[in-house]
Short mmCIF file of C-alpha atoms and ligand atoms in Angstrom, two decimals:
data_model
loop_
_atom_site.label_atom_id
_atom_site.label_comp_id
_atom_site.label_asym_id
_atom_site.label_seq_id
_atom_site.Cartn_x
_atom_site.Cartn_y
_atom_site.Cartn_z
CA MET F 1 -0.06 0.11 -0.10
CA SER F 2 1.33 3.45 -1.15
CA LYS F 3 2.06 6.08 1.66
CA PRO F 4 -1.54 8.18 2.63
CA ILE F 5 -1.44 11.76 1.45
CA TYR F 6 -2.18 14.25 4.09
CA ILE F 7 -4.62 16.78 3.82
CA LEU F 8 -3.78 19.62 6.18
CA ASN F 9 -6.11 22.40 6.94
CA GLY F 10 -5.09 25.44 9.34
CA PRO F 11 -7.17 27.88 11.44
CA ASN F 12 -10.87 28.24 11.18
CA LEU F 13 -11.18 25.88 8.44
CA ASN F 14 -13.30 23.69 11.12
CA LEU F 15 -15.87 26.36 10.59
CA LEU F 16 -16.35 25.78 6.92
CA GLY F 17 -20.21 25.49 5.74
CA LEU F 18 -20.99 27.31 8.97
CA ARG F 19 -20.29 30.65 8.32
CA GLN F 20 -19.67 32.79 5.46
CA PRO F 21 -20.97 30.62 2.47
CA GLU F 22 -20.65 33.57 0.30
CA ILE F 23 -16.90 33.29 0.55
CA TYR F 24 -16.27 29.63 1.46
CA GLY F 25 -19.19 27.88 0.30
CA ALA F 26 -21.74 25.56 1.73
CA GLN F 27 -19.67 22.17 2.34
CA THR F 28 -18.39 21.80 5.78
CA LEU F 29 -14.86 19.95 6.22
CA GLU F 30 -16.52 16.79 6.77
CA ASP F 31 -18.08 17.09 3.53
CA VAL F 32 -14.77 17.85 1.91
CA ALA F 33 -13.37 14.91 3.83
CA LEU F 34 -15.70 12.47 2.23
CA ALA F 35 -15.47 13.50 -1.27
CA LEU F 36 -11.84 13.31 -0.89
CA ALA F 37 -11.93 9.75 0.51
CA ASP F 38 -14.38 8.86 -2.39
CA LEU F 39 -11.65 10.39 -4.77
CA ALA F 40 -8.91 8.87 -3.13
CA ASP F 41 -10.48 5.30 -3.46
CA GLU F 42 -10.93 6.10 -7.25
CA LEU F 43 -7.40 7.16 -7.78
CA GLY F 44 -6.11 4.36 -5.68
CA LEU F 45 -4.69 6.79 -3.07
CA SER F 46 -5.24 6.83 0.68
CA ILE F 47 -5.55 10.15 2.83
CA ARG F 48 -5.11 11.40 6.46
CA HIS F 49 -7.38 14.45 6.87
CA LEU F 50 -6.33 16.86 9.42
CA GLN F 51 -7.33 20.21 10.75
CA SER F 52 -5.84 22.37 13.50
CA ASN F 53 -6.20 25.86 14.72
CA HIS F 54 -2.49 25.73 15.82
CA GLU F 55 0.60 26.76 13.79
CA GLY F 56 3.06 24.18 15.67
CA GLN F 57 0.50 21.51 15.26
CA LEU F 58 0.36 21.77 11.53
CA VAL F 59 4.40 22.08 11.78
CA ASP F 60 4.52 18.87 13.73
CA TRP F 61 2.21 17.29 11.40
CA ILE F 62 4.47 18.16 8.58
CA HIS F 63 7.39 16.69 10.44
CA GLU F 64 5.40 13.52 10.68
CA ALA F 65 4.67 13.68 7.25
CA ARG F 66 8.57 13.04 6.32
CA GLY F 67 8.99 9.54 5.60
CA ALA F 68 4.92 8.82 6.28
CA ALA F 69 3.06 10.92 3.56
CA GLY F 70 3.20 10.28 -0.15
CA GLY F 71 2.34 14.03 -0.50
CA ILE F 72 0.55 16.82 0.83
CA VAL F 73 -2.43 18.87 0.15
CA ILE F 74 -2.51 22.04 2.48
CA ASN F 75 -4.66 25.07 3.25
CA PRO F 76 -2.43 26.83 5.76
CA GLY F 77 -5.45 29.21 6.22
CA ALA F 78 -4.46 32.70 7.46
CA TYR F 79 -0.79 31.05 8.31
CA SER F 80 -0.27 31.20 4.64
CA HIS F 81 0.12 34.96 4.95
CA THR F 82 2.37 34.74 7.85
CA SER F 83 4.05 31.66 8.83
CA VAL F 84 7.80 31.26 8.04
CA ALA F 85 7.73 28.21 10.30
CA ILE F 86 5.08 26.35 7.99
CA LEU F 87 7.26 27.26 5.22
CA ASP F 88 10.43 25.85 6.87
CA ALA F 89 8.67 22.60 7.66
CA LEU F 90 7.44 22.09 4.37
CA ASN F 91 11.13 22.79 2.78
CA ALA F 92 12.26 19.79 5.06
CA TYR F 93 9.90 17.50 3.26
CA ASP F 94 10.55 15.90 -0.02
CA GLY F 95 7.23 14.78 -1.60
CA PRO F 96 4.73 16.78 -3.73
CA VAL F 97 3.06 19.58 -2.08
CA ILE F 98 -0.20 21.32 -3.46
CA GLU F 99 -1.34 24.44 -1.60
CA VAL F 100 -5.35 25.16 -1.95
CA HIS F 101 -7.28 28.13 -1.24
CA ILE F 102 -11.09 27.95 -1.35
CA SER F 103 -11.41 31.66 -2.05
CA ASN F 104 -9.25 33.69 -4.83
CA ILE F 105 -6.77 35.21 -2.50
CA HIS F 106 -5.75 37.42 -5.32
CA LYS F 107 -9.03 38.83 -5.47
CA ARG F 108 -9.34 39.91 -2.01
CA GLU F 109 -7.70 42.07 0.44
CA ALA F 110 -3.87 43.06 -0.25
CA PHE F 111 -2.51 41.22 3.07
CA ARG F 112 -3.75 37.78 1.50
CA HIS F 113 -1.89 38.11 -1.91
CA HIS F 114 1.10 36.83 -0.60
CA SER F 115 1.44 33.33 0.76
CA PHE F 116 4.86 32.02 2.16
CA VAL F 117 3.88 28.67 1.29
CA SER F 118 3.93 29.12 -2.32
CA ALA F 119 7.64 29.35 -2.05
CA ARG F 120 7.66 25.71 -1.59
CA ALA F 121 4.26 24.41 -3.11
CA ASP F 122 4.72 22.60 -6.43
CA GLY F 123 1.19 23.72 -7.33
CA VAL F 124 -1.16 26.35 -6.17
CA ILE F 125 -4.86 26.41 -6.28
CA ALA F 126 -7.14 29.50 -5.31
CA GLY F 127 -10.69 30.54 -6.16
CA CYS F 128 -11.99 27.33 -6.98
CA GLY F 129 -14.02 26.40 -3.83
CA THR F 130 -13.91 23.12 -2.20
CA GLU F 131 -13.34 21.49 -5.36
CA GLY F 132 -9.84 22.72 -5.11
CA TYR F 133 -9.08 20.04 -2.54
CA LEU F 134 -10.17 17.53 -5.31
CA LEU F 135 -8.23 19.19 -8.05
CA ALA F 136 -5.13 19.18 -5.65
CA LEU F 137 -5.39 15.51 -5.04
CA ARG F 138 -5.70 14.80 -8.80
CA ARG F 139 -2.36 16.58 -9.14
CA ILE F 140 -0.75 15.30 -6.39
CA LYS F 141 -1.73 11.80 -8.24
CA THR F 142 -0.39 12.87 -11.59
CA LEU F 143 3.01 14.04 -9.89
CA LEU F 144 3.48 10.70 -7.95
CA GLY F 145 2.94 9.12 -11.60
CA GLY F 146 3.74 5.22 -10.93
CA LYS F 147 5.23 5.78 -7.52
O1 CA2 A 1 -9.42 30.94 0.91
C1 CA2 A 1 -9.01 30.10 1.45
O2 CA2 A 1 -9.04 28.91 1.61
C2 CA2 A 1 -8.22 30.89 2.84
O3 CA2 A 1 -6.75 29.90 3.12
C3 CA2 A 1 -9.06 30.81 3.97
C4 CA2 A 1 -8.51 31.48 5.27
C5 CA2 A 1 -7.97 32.93 4.76
O4 CA2 A 1 -7.33 33.47 5.86
C6 CA2 A 1 -6.96 32.69 3.66
O5 CA2 A 1 -6.64 34.24 3.35
C7 CA2 A 1 -7.53 32.05 2.38
C8 CA2 A 1 -9.65 31.62 6.32
C9 CA2 A 1 -10.21 30.25 6.63
C10 CA2 A 1 -11.51 30.77 7.46
O6 CA2 A 1 -12.53 29.65 7.12
C11 CA2 A 1 -13.75 30.26 7.36
C12 CA2 A 1 -14.76 29.25 7.03
C13 CA2 A 1 -15.89 29.44 7.50
C14 CA2 A 1 -16.44 30.48 8.26
C15 CA2 A 1 -15.18 31.24 8.65
C16 CA2 A 1 -13.97 31.13 8.72
#
């Protein structure tokens, strides 16, 4: 069995579907996790779906991913725009990394236009709603090829 793909979600994403549907859509994080699990089955992948509101916990999971994960899909939430610690952790991880933003961060406030994580990501998906997670998983599958 191949290594699981880690799906990492940062702060406040546990509120998905519960507030601000005009920005983040109606799906809950649980809905996203179920859709990802279905797609993973179809692609012959497995996933480990995680969410934390704490920067250090996300860093710890990225460390755990070294040697344990076949790839990482990450929506770092607001930490995208602030966290050198998450960037440094991802730089110590060797597999494919796709960064996801549900909203189009480039259409929003200027402080959301820069993401530290993008300097490491192999691809960035923004503004595709929660479908972005599914697109990211498909891209990981492509990048892994036969691995
Ligand atoms: O568009 C994205 O996915 C973001 O990463 C989401 C972050 C935001 O800080 C980034 O700039 C862009 C915020 C996640 C907050 O999620 C909520 C979901 C529902 C209700 C309230 C917050």
